[in-house]
Structure formats: C-alpha cells, structure tokens
Coordinates of C-alpha atoms and ligand atoms in Angstrom, one line a residue:
M204 CA 94.8 -81.2 158.8
D205 CA 91.5 -80.4 157.9
K206 CA 89.2 -83.3 156.4
M207 CA 88.6 -82.0 152.8
I208 CA 84.9 -81.2 152.4
K209 CA 82.5 -81.9 149.7
L210 CA 81.2 -79.5 147.7
G211 CA 77.8 -79.7 145.2
I212 CA 77.3 -76.7 143.2
I213 CA 74.6 -75.5 141.4
G214 CA 74.2 -73.0 138.5
T215 CA 76.9 -73.6 136.0
N216 CA 78.1 -68.7 135.3
W217 CA 80.6 -67.3 135.7
I218 CA 80.5 -66.8 139.7
T219 CA 80.7 -70.6 140.4
Q220 CA 83.6 -71.1 137.6
Q221 CA 85.0 -68.0 139.8
F222 CA 84.0 -70.6 143.6
V223 CA 85.4 -73.2 142.2
D224 CA 88.3 -71.6 141.6
A225 CA 89.0 -70.0 144.9
I226 CA 87.8 -74.1 146.7
K227 CA 90.8 -74.4 144.2
L228 CA 92.9 -72.3 146.8
A229 CA 92.0 -72.5 149.9
K230 CA 92.8 -76.3 149.0
T231 CA 90.4 -77.6 151.6
Y232 CA 87.2 -78.4 149.3
E233 CA 87.0 -80.2 147.0
L234 CA 83.7 -80.2 143.5
T235 CA 81.9 -83.8 143.6
S236 CA 78.9 -82.7 142.3
V237 CA 77.6 -80.8 139.3
Y238 CA 74.2 -79.2 138.9
S239 CA 73.3 -77.7 135.6
R240 CA 69.3 -77.6 134.5
H241 CA 71.6 -78.6 130.8
E242 CA 73.4 -82.2 130.4
Q243 CA 76.1 -81.3 128.6
T244 CA 76.7 -78.2 130.3
A245 CA 76.8 -79.8 134.0
K246 CA 78.8 -82.7 132.2
D247 CA 81.5 -79.7 130.6
F248 CA 81.5 -78.1 134.1
A249 CA 82.1 -81.0 136.1
A250 CA 84.8 -82.3 133.6
K251 CA 87.0 -78.8 133.0
N252 CA 86.5 -78.4 137.4
G253 CA 87.8 -82.3 138.0
A254 CA 84.2 -82.9 139.4
T255 CA 83.7 -87.0 139.6
E256 CA 79.6 -86.7 138.7
S257 CA 76.5 -84.6 137.8
F258 CA 72.9 -84.1 137.4
T259 CA 70.2 -82.3 135.8
D260 CA 67.1 -83.3 138.6
L261 CA 67.6 -81.4 141.5
G262 CA 65.8 -84.2 143.3
T263 CA 68.4 -87.1 142.6
F264 CA 71.5 -84.4 142.6
F265 CA 70.3 -83.9 146.7
D266 CA 69.3 -87.5 146.9
N267 CA 72.6 -89.3 145.9
G268 CA 75.1 -86.7 145.2
A269 CA 78.1 -87.4 147.5
F270 CA 79.3 -84.4 148.8
D271 CA 78.1 -82.6 152.3
T272 CA 78.1 -78.7 150.7
V273 CA 76.3 -77.2 148.4
Y274 CA 76.9 -73.7 146.5
I275 CA 73.3 -72.2 145.5
A276 CA 74.2 -69.6 142.6
S277 CA 70.9 -69.7 140.6
P278 CA 68.9 -66.9 140.0
N279 CA 68.0 -64.9 143.5
S280 CA 64.1 -66.5 143.2
L281 CA 65.6 -70.0 143.2
H282 CA 67.1 -69.5 146.2
F283 CA 64.6 -70.5 148.7
E284 CA 63.3 -73.8 148.0
Q285 CA 66.9 -75.0 146.8
A286 CA 68.8 -74.3 150.2
K287 CA 65.1 -75.8 151.8
L288 CA 65.9 -79.1 150.2
A289 CA 70.0 -78.9 150.9
I290 CA 69.1 -77.9 155.1
L291 CA 65.9 -81.2 154.4
H292 CA 68.7 -83.3 152.9
G293 CA 71.4 -82.7 155.6
K294 CA 73.9 -80.3 153.6
N295 CA 75.3 -77.3 154.6
V296 CA 74.3 -73.7 152.3
I297 CA 76.9 -71.5 151.1
V298 CA 74.0 -69.7 149.3
E299 CA 75.3 -66.6 146.7
K300 CA 73.9 -62.8 148.0
P301 CA 71.3 -62.1 148.5
A302 CA 69.7 -64.9 150.0
F303 CA 66.4 -65.1 150.2
A304 CA 63.4 -62.2 148.8
N305 CA 62.1 -61.7 151.7
Q306 CA 61.1 -61.9 155.5
K307 CA 58.7 -64.8 155.7
Q308 CA 62.1 -66.9 153.6
M309 CA 64.5 -66.1 155.9
A310 CA 62.2 -67.4 159.3
Q311 CA 61.1 -71.1 157.5
I312 CA 65.4 -71.3 156.6
Q313 CA 65.8 -70.5 159.9
E314 CA 63.3 -72.4 161.5
L315 CA 64.1 -75.2 160.2
L316 CA 68.0 -74.8 160.9
T317 CA 67.0 -75.2 164.5
N318 CA 65.1 -78.3 163.4
H319 CA 68.7 -79.8 161.9
S320 CA 70.9 -78.5 163.5
D321 CA 74.1 -80.5 162.0
V322 CA 73.5 -78.0 159.3
L323 CA 75.3 -74.5 158.7
Y324 CA 74.2 -72.4 156.9
F325 CA 76.3 -69.2 154.9
E326 CA 75.5 -66.5 152.7
A327 CA 77.9 -65.3 150.3
A328 CA 78.1 -62.2 151.3
R329 CA 82.2 -61.8 149.8
N330 CA 83.2 -58.0 151.0
I331 CA 82.2 -58.5 155.1
H332 CA 85.0 -61.7 154.2
T333 CA 87.7 -59.6 153.1
P334 CA 91.0 -58.7 155.3
N335 CA 90.3 -54.8 153.4
F336 CA 87.3 -54.8 155.2
H337 CA 88.3 -55.5 158.3
A338 CA 90.1 -53.2 158.5
I339 CA 88.3 -50.3 157.4
A340 CA 86.0 -52.1 160.4
A341 CA 89.6 -51.4 163.0
K342 CA 89.9 -48.2 162.0
L343 CA 87.0 -47.5 162.3
A344 CA 86.5 -49.1 166.4
E345 CA 89.4 -46.3 166.9
M346 CA 88.1 -43.2 165.9
T347 CA 86.7 -41.2 168.5
T348 CA 83.5 -39.6 166.8
V349 CA 81.5 -41.3 163.6
Q350 CA 78.7 -39.3 161.6
G351 CA 77.9 -41.9 158.7
A352 CA 79.0 -42.5 155.7
E353 CA 78.2 -42.8 151.9
F354 CA 78.9 -46.0 149.9
T355 CA 78.8 -46.1 146.3
Y356 CA 78.7 -49.4 143.8
S357 CA 77.6 -49.0 140.7
K358 CA 78.7 -50.6 137.1
Y359 CA 77.4 -50.7 134.2
S360 CA 75.9 -54.2 133.5
S361 CA 76.8 -55.6 129.9
R362 CA 72.9 -57.7 130.3
Y363 CA 71.4 -53.6 130.7
D364 CA 72.3 -54.3 126.5
Q365 CA 69.7 -56.9 126.7
V366 CA 66.6 -54.9 128.8
L367 CA 67.6 -52.2 126.1
A368 CA 67.0 -54.7 123.7
G369 CA 63.5 -55.3 124.7
K370 CA 64.1 -58.0 126.3
E371 CA 64.3 -59.6 130.5
P372 CA 67.3 -61.4 131.8
N373 CA 67.2 -63.0 135.1
V374 CA 69.3 -60.2 137.3
F375 CA 66.6 -57.2 135.9
S376 CA 63.7 -59.7 136.5
P377 CA 60.4 -59.0 139.0
K378 CA 60.3 -63.4 138.6
F379 CA 63.5 -63.4 139.5
A380 CA 63.5 -61.7 142.3
G381 CA 66.3 -58.8 139.8
G382 CA 67.6 -55.1 140.9
A383 CA 69.8 -53.1 141.2
L384 CA 69.3 -53.7 145.5
Q385 CA 68.9 -57.1 145.5
D386 CA 72.5 -57.4 143.5
L387 CA 75.6 -54.6 143.8
G388 CA 72.6 -53.3 146.9
V389 CA 73.5 -55.6 149.2
Y390 CA 77.4 -55.4 149.0
T391 CA 76.5 -51.2 150.5
V392 CA 74.2 -53.0 152.2
Y393 CA 76.4 -54.7 153.7
D394 CA 79.1 -52.5 154.7
A395 CA 76.4 -50.7 156.4
V396 CA 75.1 -53.5 158.6
A397 CA 78.7 -55.2 159.4
L398 CA 80.3 -51.8 160.1
F399 CA 77.1 -49.6 161.8
G400 CA 74.4 -52.0 163.1
M401 CA 70.3 -51.7 162.2
P402 CA 68.8 -48.8 161.1
Q403 CA 66.2 -46.5 163.7
E404 CA 64.0 -45.7 159.7
V405 CA 64.8 -46.7 156.2
A406 CA 63.9 -44.6 152.9
Y407 CA 64.7 -46.0 149.8
F408 CA 63.9 -44.3 146.0
P409 CA 64.6 -46.3 143.4
Q410 CA 65.4 -45.4 139.6
L411 CA 63.0 -47.8 137.9
I412 CA 63.7 -49.2 134.2
R413 CA 61.4 -50.8 132.1
T414 CA 60.9 -54.9 132.6
G415 CA 59.8 -52.7 136.8
V416 CA 62.8 -53.5 138.7
D417 CA 65.3 -50.9 140.1
G418 CA 68.5 -50.7 137.7
K419 CA 69.5 -48.3 140.1
G420 CA 68.7 -46.0 143.1
T421 CA 69.8 -44.2 146.4
A422 CA 69.0 -45.7 150.0
I423 CA 69.2 -43.3 153.1
L424 CA 69.9 -45.0 156.7
S425 CA 69.0 -43.1 159.4
Y426 CA 70.5 -44.5 162.9
P427 CA 70.5 -42.2 166.5
E428 CA 73.1 -40.0 165.2
Y429 CA 73.9 -39.9 161.4
T430 CA 72.6 -41.1 158.6
V431 CA 74.7 -44.1 156.2
T432 CA 73.1 -43.1 151.9
L433 CA 73.7 -45.9 149.9
N434 CA 74.4 -45.4 146.1
F435 CA 74.4 -48.6 144.1
S436 CA 73.6 -48.7 139.8
K437 CA 73.5 -51.0 137.8
V438 CA 72.8 -48.7 134.4
S439 CA 75.6 -46.6 134.9
N440 CA 79.6 -46.4 136.1
S441 CA 80.4 -44.1 139.0
H442 CA 83.6 -43.9 140.6
M443 CA 82.8 -41.7 143.0
T444 CA 84.7 -42.3 146.4
S445 CA 82.5 -43.9 149.7
E446 CA 83.1 -42.6 152.4
I447 CA 82.8 -42.5 156.9
Y448 CA 82.6 -39.8 158.4
G449 CA 84.5 -39.3 161.9
L450 CA 84.6 -35.7 163.0
K451 CA 87.3 -34.1 161.0
D452 CA 89.3 -37.1 159.8
L453 CA 87.8 -39.9 157.8
I454 CA 87.8 -43.1 155.3
S455 CA 88.1 -42.3 152.5
I456 CA 87.4 -46.4 150.2
D457 CA 87.4 -46.7 146.4
D458 CA 84.7 -49.1 146.4
A459 CA 82.0 -49.9 149.2
G460 CA 81.3 -53.5 146.4
E461 CA 85.3 -54.1 146.2
L462 CA 86.1 -52.6 149.1
R463 CA 90.3 -52.0 147.2
Q464 CA 91.8 -49.8 149.0
A465 CA 91.0 -48.3 152.0
T466 CA 92.6 -44.6 153.1
Y467 CA 92.4 -43.5 156.9
I468 CA 92.5 -39.3 156.5
D469 CA 93.1 -37.6 159.7
A470 CA 92.4 -34.4 160.8
D471 CA 95.3 -32.9 159.5
N472 CA 95.0 -34.4 156.1
N473 CA 97.2 -36.5 156.6
R474 CA 97.2 -39.6 154.6
Q475 CA 97.8 -43.2 155.6
V476 CA 97.0 -46.3 153.5
I477 CA 94.9 -48.8 155.6
A478 CA 93.8 -51.5 153.6
N479 CA 94.8 -52.4 149.8
T480 CA 95.2 -56.6 150.0
I481 CA 94.2 -57.9 146.7
D482 CA 93.3 -61.2 147.2
E483 CA 94.8 -63.5 144.4
N484 CA 90.4 -64.5 143.7
P485 CA 88.0 -61.8 145.4
M486 CA 85.5 -65.3 146.5
L487 CA 89.1 -66.9 148.5
P488 CA 88.7 -65.2 152.0
E489 CA 85.1 -66.4 152.4
A490 CA 86.2 -70.2 151.3
E491 CA 88.9 -70.2 153.9
D492 CA 86.3 -69.1 156.0
F493 CA 83.3 -71.4 155.7
A494 CA 86.0 -74.7 155.4
R495 CA 87.1 -72.7 158.7
V496 CA 83.9 -73.2 160.8
I497 CA 82.1 -75.7 158.4
N498 CA 85.7 -78.4 159.3
D499 CA 85.8 -77.3 163.6
P500 CA 82.0 -75.9 164.3
Q501 CA 82.5 -76.3 167.7
N502 CA 85.7 -73.8 168.4
E503 CA 84.8 -71.5 170.2
Q504 CA 85.8 -68.3 167.7
N505 CA 84.7 -70.4 164.7
H506 CA 81.3 -70.2 166.3
K507 CA 80.7 -67.1 167.4
D508 CA 81.4 -65.8 164.0
Y509 CA 79.3 -68.4 162.5
E510 CA 76.5 -66.5 164.6
N511 CA 77.5 -63.3 163.3
W512 CA 77.1 -63.9 160.0
R513 CA 73.8 -65.8 160.5
Q514 CA 72.7 -62.3 162.0
L515 CA 74.4 -60.7 159.7
S516 CA 72.5 -62.3 157.0
M517 CA 68.5 -61.6 159.0
H518 CA 69.1 -58.4 159.6
V519 CA 70.7 -57.6 156.2
N520 CA 67.6 -59.4 154.8
K521 CA 65.1 -57.8 157.0
L522 CA 66.4 -54.5 155.9
L523 CA 66.8 -54.9 152.0
F524 CA 63.2 -56.0 152.2
N525 CA 62.6 -52.2 154.4
L526 CA 64.0 -51.2 151.6
R527 CA 61.5 -52.6 148.7
Q528 CA 58.9 -51.9 151.0
D529 CA 59.0 -48.4 151.6
A530 CA 59.9 -48.1 147.7
H531 CA 56.2 -50.1 147.2
L532 CA 59.1 -53.1 145.2
Y533 CA 57.2 -56.1 145.1
F534 CA 58.2 -59.5 143.3
V535 CA 56.0 -61.5 140.8
G536 CA 54.6 -63.3 143.1
E537 CA 54.4 -61.3 146.4
E538 CA 51.2 -59.5 147.7
E539 CA 52.5 -55.9 149.1
Ligands
LIG165 N1 79.0 -62.7 145.0 C1 79.0 -62.2 143.5 O1 80.0 -61.8 143.4 C2 78.2 -62.2 142.3 C3 78.1 -62.0 141.0 C4 77.9 -62.6 140.5 C5 76.0 -63.0 140.8 N2 76.1 -63.1 142.6 C6 75.6 -64.1 142.7 O2 74.9 -65.3 142.4 C7 73.7 -65.9 141.9 C8 73.6 -65.8 140.4 O3 73.5 -65.3 139.2 P1 74.1 -65.2 138.0 O4 73.8 -63.7 137.4 O5 74.2 -65.5 137.8 O6 72.5 -65.9 137.5 P2 72.1 -66.4 136.0 O7 72.5 -66.0 135.0 O8 70.6 -65.9 135.8 O9 71.8 -67.6 136.7 C9 72.7 -68.4 137.4 C10 72.4 -70.2 136.7 O10 71.0 -70.5 137.3 C11 70.8 -71.3 136.5 N3 69.8 -70.7 135.7 C12 69.4 -69.3 135.0 N4 68.6 -69.4 134.9 C13 67.2 -70.5 135.5 C14 65.9 -71.1 135.6 N5 65.6 -69.9 134.6 N6 65.9 -71.4 136.4 C15 67.0 -72.6 136.5 N7 67.7 -72.5 136.8 C16 68.5 -70.9 135.8 C17 72.0 -71.5 135.0 O11 72.8 -73.0 135.5 P3 72.4 -73.6 134.4 O12 71.6 -73.6 133.0 O13 73.8 -74.4 134.1 O14 71.0 -74.3 135.6 C18 72.5 -70.1 135.3 O15 74.6 -70.7 134.9 C19 72.8 -64.8 141.9 O16 72.0 -65.1 143.1 C20 73.9 -63.6 142.4 O17 73.3 -62.4 142.7 C21 77.0 -62.9 143.5

C-alpha cells in the first residue's frame, strides 16, 4: 500500500479547497499543515479539513511543519520565494500555474533542485493530466497530416468587476504577476507545448486594461509547417470551440482549458466522441499523478513522466516569458 503523503498548504482561497477536496478523493495524501497570513483563517481551514497544525509565520511553517510536500496556491509573484524555501527545507513542491514569473526564477529553482536531488517539483497544470487530454494526444498521434490548431479559453472573471470599480485584485495586478496570459492563457500554452512542442517564433497581441496587465489577448505560435493560435480572456466570455487541424479531418474541443469533450471529425464529416470523461474533481488526475511519482520516484514510468512534466514546465515558463517580451509586458520589479 502507498504511504500517505503529508501535505502542507499555502493560500486558503477556493482553489486550495478544491485541491484539498481532490486529495481526499485520491486517498494517498493527508493534510497536516495549513499556512495563512491570518491566524483565524489558518485555524478555520485546518479545522474544516482535518489538518493537525496551523501557522501564520512562513519560516516556522517550513521549520516545524509535519508535512513532506507543500501545495503553493498564493498570488503568482510569491511562488518563487515560497518554492525556494520549500526546496531548502527538503519539501516536495506542488506549485500552482504559472509556476514562476520568468526564466531567471525558473533557472534558480532548477539549480536548487539539482542540489537537493531528493526533492520533487511539480507545476499544477491540471489540464494536461486529464484522461481527456491523453485521449486528444493519442488521436493527434494517429493523424497523418497536422496543420496547426486554435485554442480558446475565455471566462469573465468576477474579479474584473473589482477592476471596473477602481480596485486592483492580485490576478489583475502587475505587482503580483497577473493578467490573462498568466492565468487562463497558461492552459492554452500548456496545450500547445504538450501537443506540438516549442515553436520557432511567437507573437503576442494583448488587450491591456487599466491596471496595466492584459485582460485578454491572442498569441500566435509559429512552427515550421503551421501556426497555433491561442485566444484567452478574463474580461469576456467565449463559447468558441478549439480545433486541431488535419488535412480534411480535425479534432474539435469544447474548451481548451476545461477539455470537457473532444470530437474527431473525419474527412467525410463522421463524428466520433473521443473524450468526454467528467472527473469528480478537476484536480484529481493531477493529484493522483503527483502522488504516484512521490510514492515511487524510481519507477521507470514515473521517472519518465516526472522528467517530461519538468521539461514542460520549463518550456511553458520560457514561452510565457517570450510572449510577454514580444508585447513589452513586464511585471513590477522586472527590468526590460
Ligand atoms: N489550477 C486552477 O484551476 C487554478 C484556479 C485558480 C487559481 N489558480 C492559481 O492559484 C494561485 C492562487 O490564485 P488565487 O486566485 O487564489 O489568488 P489570490 O486569491 O490572490 O491569493 C491566494 C491566497 O494567497 C494568499 N494571499 C493573497 N494575497 C496575498 C498577499 N498580498 N500576500 C501574501 N499572500 C497573499 C491568501 O491566503 P491567506 O489570506 O490565507 O494568506 C489567498 O487565499 C495562482 O497562482 C493562480 O494562478 C489555479
């Protein structure tokens, strides 16, 4: 039987609750430790979810916490320092997407990991771990001709209401490495890189909002024989399907972030649903994948998967940065 992974969490918003609900279903983790800036929040989250300890000081959390793996779901700009602390304390890291703001940070984390070879690192990009993503990838591998794709993931964010009311919530703040590319855009970048690899050239056309970040945008990734276009928005909704093009055939996907359903449409317009698994919790497949590797990192398949996800995380980090560079979009504290 697998050993239980002892989990600590940073951040107490709904996404952490969703991850904690997923680990309850996975049955291979136990939540032991909760960190929040606020004592009552930490205690309430711990009590609600059966954690044994709560902390308000990050140093004490890492020094004394009974956990071996930390899930980091803080604002994007804090991931780097928190992941660094975790690695230095010998804790495995599961960090929410986008893992780090730029390549400099990613390189430092990878160097630390080399020096702490017992520590595992995962970026929580939930879409690429789903059975539906695997089904899409398998179908793509069968297609004889591939001529690019268009991926769309756009959802109006309730936090844009706050921007319209004159405020600057973290997700729309350049101080916290926010914006549409860094948020919903990440899923489309993951889809593209996981399915097609790294492009040769990229261009990004952002639509900026009052706070200085991109509220929506279109990215074009250029490959030797085709382009992949990414559309994402947090300031508008879209029901546009995503598509991967063959010669006369294609794969049609309902939504590039949620990947709820994918249909293969052949040259004669016959339709075959190739993916429509609804997970009980959208974070369950990634939680199960990470647990499998944490519990048996030397297993050949686990090691291969781990290295693949790590490479993907580095590539996505590079691509996100290149896209921002193309659009001259920089966060507070980043020199051009
Ligand atoms: N995988 C997914 O489906 C998904 C969905 C949503 C978000 N995310 C990712 O999850 C991360 C968190 O996103 P979010 O929207 O939940 O962010 P958020 O609401 O801005 O912050 C998350 C948590 O971080 C702490 N925090 C907030 N502001 C802070 C500050 N100024 N300094 C230090 N800590 C602060 C808060 O916890 P305490 O008050 O308890 O300290 C808060 O609950 C992001 O990286 C995002 O991209 C992933």
